[in-house]
CSV table of N, CA and C in Angstrom, one decimal:
chain,number,residue,atom,x,y,z
A,1,MET,N,-224.8,99.7,134.5
A,1,MET,CA,-224.8,100.5,133.3
A,1,MET,C,-224.9,101.9,133.6
A,2,THR,N,-224.2,102.8,132.9
A,2,THR,CA,-224.1,104.2,133.2
A,2,THR,C,-225.3,104.9,132.5
A,3,LEU,N,-226.0,105.7,133.3
A,3,LEU,CA,-227.1,106.5,132.8
A,3,LEU,C,-226.7,107.9,132.4
A,4,PHE,N,-226.9,108.3,131.2
A,4,PHE,CA,-226.6,109.6,130.7
A,4,PHE,C,-228.0,110.3,130.5
A,5,GLU,N,-228.0,111.6,130.9
A,5,GLU,CA,-229.3,112.3,130.8
A,5,GLU,C,-229.0,113.8,130.5
A,6,LEU,N,-229.8,114.4,129.7
A,6,LEU,CA,-229.7,115.9,129.5
A,6,LEU,C,-230.9,116.5,130.2
A,7,LYS,N,-230.7,117.6,130.9
A,7,LYS,CA,-231.7,118.3,131.6
A,7,LYS,C,-231.7,119.7,131.1
A,8,PHE,N,-232.9,120.2,130.5
A,8,PHE,CA,-233.0,121.6,130.1
A,8,PHE,C,-233.5,122.4,131.3
A,9,LEU,N,-232.7,123.5,131.5
A,9,LEU,CA,-233.0,124.3,132.7
A,9,LEU,C,-233.7,125.6,132.2
A,10,GLU,N,-234.5,126.2,133.1
A,10,GLU,CA,-235.1,127.5,132.8
A,10,GLU,C,-234.8,128.4,134.0
A,11,PRO,N,-234.4,129.6,133.7
A,11,PRO,CA,-234.1,130.6,134.8
A,11,PRO,C,-235.4,130.9,135.5
A,12,ALA,N,-235.4,131.0,136.8
A,12,ALA,CA,-236.6,131.4,137.6
A,12,ALA,C,-237.0,132.8,137.2
A,13,LYS,N,-236.0,133.7,136.9
A,13,LYS,CA,-236.3,135.1,136.5
A,13,LYS,C,-235.1,135.6,135.8
A,14,ASP,N,-235.3,136.8,135.1
A,14,ASP,CA,-234.1,137.4,134.4
A,14,ASP,C,-233.0,137.6,135.4
A,15,TYR,N,-231.8,137.6,134.8
A,15,TYR,CA,-230.5,137.9,135.5
A,15,TYR,C,-230.2,136.9,136.6
A,16,THR,N,-230.8,135.7,136.5
A,16,THR,CA,-230.5,134.6,137.4
A,16,THR,C,-230.2,133.3,136.7
A,17,SER,N,-229.1,132.7,137.1
A,17,SER,CA,-228.7,131.5,136.5
A,17,SER,C,-229.5,130.3,137.1
A,18,PRO,N,-230.0,129.4,136.2
A,18,PRO,CA,-230.6,128.2,136.8
A,18,PRO,C,-229.6,127.1,137.3
A,19,PHE,N,-228.3,127.3,136.9
A,19,PHE,CA,-227.3,126.4,137.4
A,19,PHE,C,-227.0,126.6,138.9
A,20,PRO,N,-226.7,125.5,139.6
A,20,PRO,CA,-226.3,125.6,141.0
A,20,PRO,C,-225.1,126.6,141.1
A,21,HIS,N,-225.2,127.5,142.1
A,21,HIS,CA,-224.2,128.5,142.3
A,21,HIS,C,-223.0,127.9,143.1
A,22,ASP,N,-223.2,126.9,143.9
A,22,ASP,CA,-222.2,126.4,144.8
A,22,ASP,C,-221.1,125.5,144.3
A,23,PRO,N,-221.4,124.6,143.4
A,23,PRO,CA,-220.4,123.6,143.0
A,23,PRO,C,-219.1,124.2,142.4
A,24,GLU,N,-218.0,123.8,143.0
A,24,GLU,CA,-216.8,124.1,142.4
A,24,GLU,C,-216.5,123.2,141.3
A,25,GLY,N,-215.6,123.5,140.4
A,25,GLY,CA,-215.3,122.7,139.3
A,25,GLY,C,-215.8,123.2,138.0
A,26,PHE,N,-216.7,124.2,138.0
A,26,PHE,CA,-217.1,124.9,136.8
A,26,PHE,C,-216.7,126.3,136.8
A,27,THR,N,-216.6,126.9,135.6
A,27,THR,CA,-216.1,128.3,135.5
A,27,THR,C,-217.3,129.2,135.8
A,28,ASP,N,-217.3,129.8,137.0
A,28,ASP,CA,-218.4,130.6,137.5
A,28,ASP,C,-218.8,131.7,136.5
A,29,THR,N,-217.8,132.4,135.9
A,29,THR,CA,-218.1,133.5,135.0
A,29,THR,C,-218.9,133.1,133.8
A,30,TRP,N,-218.8,131.8,133.4
A,30,TRP,CA,-219.6,131.3,132.3
A,30,TRP,C,-221.1,131.1,132.7
A,31,TRP,N,-221.3,130.7,133.9
A,31,TRP,CA,-222.6,130.2,134.3
A,31,TRP,C,-223.4,131.1,135.2
A,32,ILE,N,-222.8,132.1,135.8
A,32,ILE,CA,-223.5,133.0,136.7
A,32,ILE,C,-223.4,134.4,136.0
A,33,PRO,N,-224.5,134.9,135.5
A,33,PRO,CA,-224.5,136.1,134.7
A,33,PRO,C,-224.3,137.3,135.6
A,34,ASN,N,-223.7,138.4,135.0
A,34,ASN,CA,-223.6,139.6,135.7
A,34,ASN,C,-224.9,140.4,135.6
A,35,ILE,N,-225.1,141.4,136.4
A,35,ILE,CA,-226.3,142.2,136.5
A,35,ILE,C,-226.8,142.8,135.1
A,36,ASP,N,-225.8,143.0,134.2
A,36,ASP,CA,-226.2,143.7,133.0
A,36,ASP,C,-226.6,142.7,131.9
A,37,MET,N,-226.5,141.4,132.2
A,37,MET,CA,-226.7,140.4,131.1
A,37,MET,C,-227.9,139.5,131.5
A,38,PRO,N,-229.0,139.6,130.8
A,38,PRO,CA,-230.1,138.6,131.0
A,38,PRO,C,-229.5,137.2,130.6
A,39,TYR,N,-230.0,136.2,131.3
A,39,TYR,CA,-229.4,134.9,131.1
A,39,TYR,C,-230.0,134.1,129.9
A,40,TYR,N,-231.2,134.6,129.5
A,40,TYR,CA,-231.8,134.0,128.3
A,40,TYR,C,-232.6,135.0,127.5
A,41,ASP,N,-233.1,134.6,126.4
A,41,ASP,CA,-233.8,135.6,125.6
A,41,ASP,C,-235.3,135.3,125.7
A,42,ASP,N,-236.1,136.3,125.4
A,42,ASP,CA,-237.5,136.2,125.6
A,42,ASP,C,-238.2,135.3,124.6
A,43,LEU,N,-237.5,135.0,123.5
A,43,LEU,CA,-238.1,134.1,122.5
A,43,LEU,C,-237.8,132.6,122.7
A,44,GLY,N,-237.0,132.4,123.8
A,44,GLY,CA,-236.7,131.0,124.1
A,44,GLY,C,-235.7,130.3,123.2
A,45,ARG,N,-234.9,131.1,122.6
A,45,ARG,CA,-233.9,130.5,121.7
A,45,ARG,C,-232.6,130.0,122.4
A,46,THR,N,-232.4,130.5,123.6
A,46,THR,CA,-231.3,130.1,124.4
A,46,THR,C,-231.6,128.8,125.2
A,47,LYS,N,-230.8,127.8,125.1
A,47,LYS,CA,-231.0,126.5,125.8
A,47,LYS,C,-229.9,126.4,126.8
A,48,LEU,N,-230.2,126.2,128.0
A,48,LEU,CA,-229.3,125.9,129.1
A,48,LEU,C,-229.4,124.4,129.5
A,49,ILE,N,-228.4,123.7,129.4
A,49,ILE,CA,-228.5,122.2,129.5
A,49,ILE,C,-227.4,121.7,130.5
A,50,GLN,N,-227.9,120.8,131.3
A,50,GLN,CA,-227.1,120.1,132.2
A,50,GLN,C,-226.9,118.7,131.7
A,51,PHE,N,-225.7,118.1,131.8
A,51,PHE,CA,-225.4,116.8,131.4
A,51,PHE,C,-225.2,116.0,132.7
A,52,LEU,N,-226.1,115.0,132.9
A,52,LEU,CA,-226.0,114.2,134.2
A,52,LEU,C,-225.5,112.8,133.9
A,53,VAL,N,-224.7,112.3,134.7
A,53,VAL,CA,-224.2,111.0,134.7
A,53,VAL,C,-224.6,110.3,136.0
A,54,ASP,N,-225.5,109.3,135.9
A,54,ASP,CA,-226.0,108.6,137.0
A,54,ASP,C,-226.6,109.6,138.0
A,55,HIS,N,-227.3,110.6,137.5
A,55,HIS,CA,-228.0,111.6,138.2
A,55,HIS,C,-227.1,112.7,138.9
A,56,VAL,N,-225.9,112.7,138.5
A,56,VAL,CA,-224.9,113.7,139.0
A,56,VAL,C,-224.5,114.7,137.9
A,57,GLU,N,-224.5,116.0,138.2
A,57,GLU,CA,-224.1,117.0,137.2
A,57,GLU,C,-222.7,116.8,136.8
A,58,VAL,N,-222.4,116.6,135.5
A,58,VAL,CA,-221.0,116.4,135.1
A,58,VAL,C,-220.7,117.5,134.0
A,59,GLY,N,-221.7,118.0,133.3
A,59,GLY,CA,-221.4,119.0,132.3
A,59,GLY,C,-222.5,120.0,132.1
A,60,ARG,N,-222.2,121.1,131.4
A,60,ARG,CA,-223.1,122.2,131.2
A,60,ARG,C,-222.9,122.8,129.8
A,61,ALA,N,-224.0,123.2,129.2
A,61,ALA,CA,-223.8,123.9,127.9
A,61,ALA,C,-224.9,125.0,127.8
A,62,LYS,N,-224.5,126.0,127.0
A,62,LYS,CA,-225.4,127.1,126.6
A,62,LYS,C,-225.4,127.1,125.1
A,63,ILE,N,-226.6,127.0,124.5
A,63,ILE,CA,-226.8,126.8,123.1
A,63,ILE,C,-227.8,127.8,122.6
A,64,THR,N,-227.6,128.4,121.4
A,64,THR,CA,-228.6,129.3,120.8
A,64,THR,C,-228.7,129.0,119.3
A,65,ASP,N,-229.8,129.4,118.7
A,65,ASP,CA,-229.9,129.4,117.3
A,65,ASP,C,-228.9,130.4,116.7
A,66,TRP,N,-228.3,130.0,115.6
A,66,TRP,CA,-227.3,130.9,115.0
A,66,TRP,C,-227.3,130.7,113.5
A,67,CYS,N,-227.3,131.8,112.8
A,67,CYS,CA,-227.1,131.8,111.4
A,67,CYS,C,-225.6,132.0,111.0
A,68,LEU,N,-225.0,130.9,110.5
A,68,LEU,CA,-223.6,131.0,110.2
A,68,LEU,C,-223.4,131.7,108.9
A,69,SER,N,-222.5,132.6,109.0
A,69,SER,CA,-222.2,133.5,107.8
A,69,SER,C,-221.3,132.7,106.8
A,70,THR,N,-221.0,133.4,105.7
A,70,THR,CA,-220.2,132.8,104.6
A,70,THR,C,-218.7,133.2,104.8
A,71,ALA,N,-218.3,133.5,105.9
A,71,ALA,CA,-216.9,133.9,106.2
A,71,ALA,C,-216.0,132.8,106.2
A,72,TYR,N,-216.4,131.5,106.0
A,72,TYR,CA,-215.6,130.3,106.2
A,72,TYR,C,-215.5,129.6,104.9
A,73,ILE,N,-214.3,129.0,104.7
A,73,ILE,CA,-214.0,128.2,103.5
A,73,ILE,C,-215.0,127.1,103.4
A,74,GLY,N,-215.6,126.9,102.2
A,74,GLY,CA,-216.6,125.8,102.0
A,74,GLY,C,-218.0,126.2,102.3
A,75,ILE,N,-218.2,127.4,102.9
A,75,ILE,CA,-219.6,127.9,103.2
A,75,ILE,C,-219.9,129.1,102.3
A,76,ASN,N,-220.7,128.9,101.3
A,76,ASN,CA,-221.0,129.9,100.4
A,76,ASN,C,-222.4,130.6,100.5
A,77,SER,N,-223.2,130.0,101.4
A,77,SER,CA,-224.5,130.7,101.7
A,77,SER,C,-224.7,130.5,103.2
A,78,GLU,N,-225.5,131.3,103.8
A,78,GLU,CA,-225.8,131.2,105.2
A,78,GLU,C,-226.4,129.9,105.6
A,79,ILE,N,-226.1,129.4,106.8
A,79,ILE,CA,-226.6,128.1,107.2
A,79,ILE,C,-227.2,128.3,108.6
A,80,ASN,N,-228.4,127.8,108.9
A,80,ASN,CA,-229.0,127.8,110.2
A,80,ASN,C,-228.3,126.7,111.0
A,81,THR,N,-227.8,127.1,112.2
A,81,THR,CA,-227.1,126.1,113.1
A,81,THR,C,-227.6,126.3,114.5
A,82,LYS,N,-227.0,125.5,115.4
A,82,LYS,CA,-227.1,125.7,116.8
A,82,LYS,C,-225.7,126.0,117.3
A,83,GLN,N,-225.5,127.2,117.9
A,83,GLN,CA,-224.1,127.5,118.4
A,83,GLN,C,-224.0,127.2,119.9
A,84,ILE,N,-222.9,126.5,120.2
A,84,ILE,CA,-222.6,126.2,121.5
A,84,ILE,C,-221.7,127.3,122.0
A,85,TRP,N,-222.3,128.2,122.9
A,85,TRP,CA,-221.5,129.3,123.4
A,85,TRP,C,-220.6,128.9,124.5
A,86,PHE,N,-221.1,128.0,125.4
A,86,PHE,CA,-220.3,127.5,126.5
A,86,PHE,C,-220.5,126.0,126.6
A,87,PHE,N,-219.5,125.3,126.8
A,87,PHE,CA,-219.5,123.8,126.9
A,87,PHE,C,-218.4,123.4,127.9
A,88,GLU,N,-218.8,122.8,129.0
A,88,GLU,CA,-217.9,122.5,130.1
A,88,GLU,C,-218.2,121.2,130.8
A,89,ILE,N,-217.1,120.5,131.1
A,89,ILE,CA,-217.2,119.3,131.9
A,89,ILE,C,-216.6,119.6,133.3
A,90,HIS,N,-217.2,119.2,134.3
A,90,HIS,CA,-216.7,119.4,135.7
A,90,HIS,C,-215.2,119.0,135.7
A,91,GLN,N,-214.4,119.8,136.4
A,91,GLN,CA,-212.9,119.6,136.4
A,91,GLN,C,-212.6,118.2,136.9
A,92,ASN,N,-213.3,117.6,137.8
A,92,ASN,CA,-213.0,116.3,138.3
A,92,ASN,C,-213.5,115.2,137.4
A,93,ALA,N,-214.2,115.5,136.3
A,93,ALA,CA,-214.7,114.5,135.4
A,93,ALA,C,-214.1,114.6,134.0
A,94,ARG,N,-213.1,115.4,133.8
A,94,ARG,CA,-212.5,115.6,132.5
A,94,ARG,C,-211.6,114.5,132.2
A,95,ARG,N,-211.4,114.3,130.8
A,95,ARG,CA,-210.5,113.2,130.3
A,95,ARG,C,-211.0,111.8,130.6
A,96,LYS,N,-212.4,111.7,130.8
A,96,LYS,CA,-213.0,110.4,131.1
A,96,LYS,C,-214.0,110.0,130.0
A,97,GLY,N,-214.1,110.8,128.9
A,97,GLY,CA,-215.0,110.5,127.8
A,97,GLY,C,-216.4,111.2,128.0
A,98,TYR,N,-216.6,111.9,129.1
A,98,TYR,CA,-217.8,112.6,129.3
A,98,TYR,C,-218.1,113.7,128.3
A,99,GLY,N,-217.1,114.5,127.9
A,99,GLY,CA,-217.2,115.5,126.9
A,99,GLY,C,-217.7,115.0,125.6
A,100,THR,N,-217.1,113.9,125.2
A,100,THR,CA,-217.5,113.2,123.9
A,100,THR,C,-218.9,112.8,124.0
A,101,GLU,N,-219.3,112.1,125.1
A,101,GLU,CA,-220.7,111.7,125.3
A,101,GLU,C,-221.7,112.8,125.3
A,102,PHE,N,-221.3,113.9,126.0
A,102,PHE,CA,-222.2,115.1,126.1
A,102,PHE,C,-222.4,115.6,124.7
A,103,ALA,N,-221.4,115.8,123.9
A,103,ALA,CA,-221.5,116.3,122.5
A,103,ALA,C,-222.4,115.3,121.7
A,104,LYS,N,-222.2,114.0,121.8
A,104,LYS,CA,-223.1,113.1,121.1
A,104,LYS,C,-224.5,113.2,121.5
A,105,GLN,N,-224.8,113.4,122.8
A,105,GLN,CA,-226.2,113.6,123.3
A,105,GLN,C,-226.8,114.9,122.6
A,106,LEU,N,-226.0,115.9,122.5
A,106,LEU,CA,-226.5,117.2,121.9
A,106,LEU,C,-226.8,117.0,120.5
A,107,ILE,N,-225.9,116.3,119.8
A,107,ILE,CA,-226.1,116.0,118.4
A,107,ILE,C,-227.4,115.2,118.2
A,108,ASN,N,-227.7,114.3,119.1
A,108,ASN,CA,-228.9,113.4,119.0
A,108,ASN,C,-230.2,114.2,119.2
A,109,ILE,N,-230.1,115.3,120.0
A,109,ILE,CA,-231.4,116.1,120.2
A,109,ILE,C,-231.6,117.1,119.1
A,110,TYR,N,-230.5,117.4,118.3
A,110,TYR,CA,-230.6,118.3,117.2
A,110,TYR,C,-230.1,117.6,115.9
A,111,PRO,N,-230.7,116.5,115.5
A,111,PRO,CA,-230.2,115.7,114.4
A,111,PRO,C,-230.2,116.4,113.0
A,112,ASP,N,-231.1,117.3,112.8
A,112,ASP,CA,-231.2,117.9,111.5
A,112,ASP,C,-230.5,119.3,111.4
A,113,VAL,N,-229.9,119.7,112.5
A,113,VAL,CA,-229.2,121.0,112.5
A,113,VAL,C,-227.7,120.9,112.9
A,114,PRO,N,-226.8,121.4,112.1
A,114,PRO,CA,-225.4,121.3,112.5
A,114,PRO,C,-225.2,122.1,113.8
A,115,LEU,N,-224.4,121.5,114.7
A,115,LEU,CA,-223.9,122.2,115.9
A,115,LEU,C,-222.6,122.9,115.6
A,116,ILE,N,-222.4,124.1,116.1
A,116,ILE,CA,-221.1,124.8,115.9
A,116,ILE,C,-220.5,125.2,117.2
A,117,ALA,N,-219.2,125.3,117.2
A,117,ALA,CA,-218.5,125.8,118.4
A,117,ALA,C,-217.3,126.6,117.9
A,118,PHE,N,-217.2,127.8,118.4
A,118,PHE,CA,-216.0,128.6,118.1
A,118,PHE,C,-215.0,128.3,119.3
A,119,SER,N,-214.0,127.6,119.0
A,119,SER,CA,-213.1,127.0,120.0
A,119,SER,C,-212.3,128.1,120.7
A,120,GLU,N,-212.2,128.1,122.0
A,120,GLU,CA,-211.4,128.9,122.8
A,120,GLU,C,-210.4,128.0,123.5
A,121,ASN,N,-209.3,127.7,122.9
A,121,ASN,CA,-208.3,126.8,123.5
A,121,ASN,C,-208.7,125.4,123.7
A,122,ALA,N,-209.7,124.9,122.8
A,122,ALA,CA,-210.2,123.6,122.9
A,122,ALA,C,-210.1,122.9,121.6
A,123,ASP,N,-209.2,123.3,120.7
A,123,ASP,CA,-209.1,122.8,119.3
A,123,ASP,C,-208.9,121.3,119.4
A,124,ASP,N,-208.0,120.8,120.2
A,124,ASP,CA,-207.8,119.4,120.3
A,124,ASP,C,-209.0,118.6,120.6
A,125,PHE,N,-209.8,119.1,121.6
A,125,PHE,CA,-211.0,118.4,122.0
A,125,PHE,C,-212.0,118.3,120.8
A,126,TRP,N,-212.3,119.4,120.1
A,126,TRP,CA,-213.3,119.3,119.0
A,126,TRP,C,-212.8,118.5,117.9
A,127,SER,N,-211.5,118.5,117.6
A,127,SER,CA,-210.9,117.7,116.6
A,127,SER,C,-211.0,116.2,116.9
A,128,ARG,N,-210.6,115.9,118.2
A,128,ARG,CA,-210.6,114.5,118.7
A,128,ARG,C,-212.0,113.9,118.6
A,129,ILE,N,-213.1,114.6,118.8
A,129,ILE,CA,-214.4,114.0,118.8
A,129,ILE,C,-215.0,114.0,117.4
A,130,GLY,N,-214.2,114.4,116.4
A,130,GLY,CA,-214.6,114.3,115.0
A,130,GLY,C,-215.3,115.5,114.4
A,131,TRP,N,-215.3,116.6,115.1
A,131,TRP,CA,-215.9,117.8,114.5
A,131,TRP,C,-214.9,118.4,113.5
A,132,ILE,N,-215.5,119.0,112.5
A,132,ILE,CA,-214.7,119.5,111.3
A,132,ILE,C,-214.4,121.0,111.5
A,133,TYR,N,-213.1,121.3,111.3
A,133,TYR,CA,-212.6,122.6,111.4
A,133,TYR,C,-212.8,123.3,110.0
A,134,TYR,N,-213.4,124.5,110.1
A,134,TYR,CA,-213.6,125.4,108.9
A,134,TYR,C,-212.9,126.7,109.1
A,135,PRO,N,-211.8,126.9,108.4
A,135,PRO,CA,-211.0,128.1,108.5
A,135,PRO,C,-211.7,129.3,107.9
A,136,ARG,N,-211.4,130.5,108.4
A,136,ARG,CA,-212.0,131.7,107.8
A,136,ARG,C,-211.4,132.0,106.5
A,137,LYS,N,-212.2,132.5,105.6
A,137,LYS,CA,-211.7,132.9,104.2
A,137,LYS,C,-210.7,134.0,104.3
A,138,ASP,N,-210.8,134.9,105.2
A,138,ASP,CA,-209.9,136.1,105.3
A,138,ASP,C,-208.6,135.7,106.1
A,139,GLY,N,-208.5,134.5,106.7
A,139,GLY,CA,-207.3,134.1,107.4
A,139,GLY,C,-207.2,134.7,108.8
A,140,ASP,N,-208.2,135.4,109.3
A,140,ASP,CA,-208.1,136.0,110.6
A,140,ASP,C,-207.9,135.0,111.7
A,141,LYS,N,-206.8,135.2,112.4
A,141,LYS,CA,-206.4,134.3,113.5
A,141,LYS,C,-206.9,134.7,114.8
A,142,HIS,N,-207.5,135.9,114.9
A,142,HIS,CA,-208.0,136.4,116.2
A,142,HIS,C,-209.4,135.9,116.6
A,143,CYS,N,-210.1,135.3,115.7
A,143,CYS,CA,-211.4,134.7,116.0
A,143,CYS,C,-211.2,133.3,116.4
A,144,GLY,N,-212.1,132.8,117.3
A,144,GLY,CA,-212.1,131.4,117.7
A,144,GLY,C,-212.3,130.5,116.5
A,145,LYS,N,-211.6,129.4,116.4
A,145,LYS,CA,-211.7,128.5,115.3
A,145,LYS,C,-213.1,127.9,115.3
A,146,LEU,N,-213.6,127.8,114.1
A,146,LEU,CA,-215.0,127.2,113.9
A,146,LEU,C,-214.9,125.7,113.7
A,147,PHE,N,-215.6,125.0,114.6
A,147,PHE,CA,-215.7,123.5,114.4
A,147,PHE,C,-217.2,123.2,114.3
A,148,ILE,N,-217.5,122.3,113.4
A,148,ILE,CA,-218.9,122.0,113.1
A,148,ILE,C,-219.1,120.5,113.3
A,149,SER,N,-220.2,120.1,113.8
A,149,SER,CA,-220.5,118.7,114.2
A,149,SER,C,-220.6,117.7,113.0
A,150,LYS,N,-220.9,118.3,111.8
A,150,LYS,CA,-220.9,117.4,110.6
A,150,LYS,C,-220.5,118.3,109.4
A,151,THR,N,-220.2,117.6,108.3
A,151,THR,CA,-219.8,118.3,107.1
A,151,THR,C,-221.0,119.1,106.6
A,152,VAL,N,-220.8,120.4,106.3
A,152,VAL,CA,-221.8,121.2,105.7
A,152,VAL,C,-221.3,121.8,104.3
A,153,SER,N,-222.1,121.9,103.4
A,153,SER,CA,-221.7,122.6,102.2
A,153,SER,C,-222.9,123.4,101.7
A,154,SER,N,-222.5,124.5,101.0
A,154,SER,CA,-223.6,125.4,100.5
A,154,SER,C,-223.2,126.0,99.2
């Protein structure tokens, strides 16, 4: 039986990533901050999460509290959400269902709050796992497409 596990990481100090620096297969610029960018906020709203499969790191996510604006069709008042800023599955583990399982695990730990992702070239993934696309009211095509883990209305 496969064991899935989420591990919440804490930076040892500012400007330092808690993710391992050596493993290839992840996008370094997402997970290793530059000197001008603290890796987390002082209020603890940023969550850095590893997705482990049988004790091996397969995925990573960075999530924060986010107040979703009314700029999207069907959303007429602000909604408190959890925004996924970065979500990645190791390149050798992609297309094996781990992304879907990782997203399900995240939904399970935040059952009362919608999760959102502004897609950067991953529209097919978010649609395939059942997240709902909410277009912008102004039709702006330059923003990442908004996908939400469950139907929201306001």
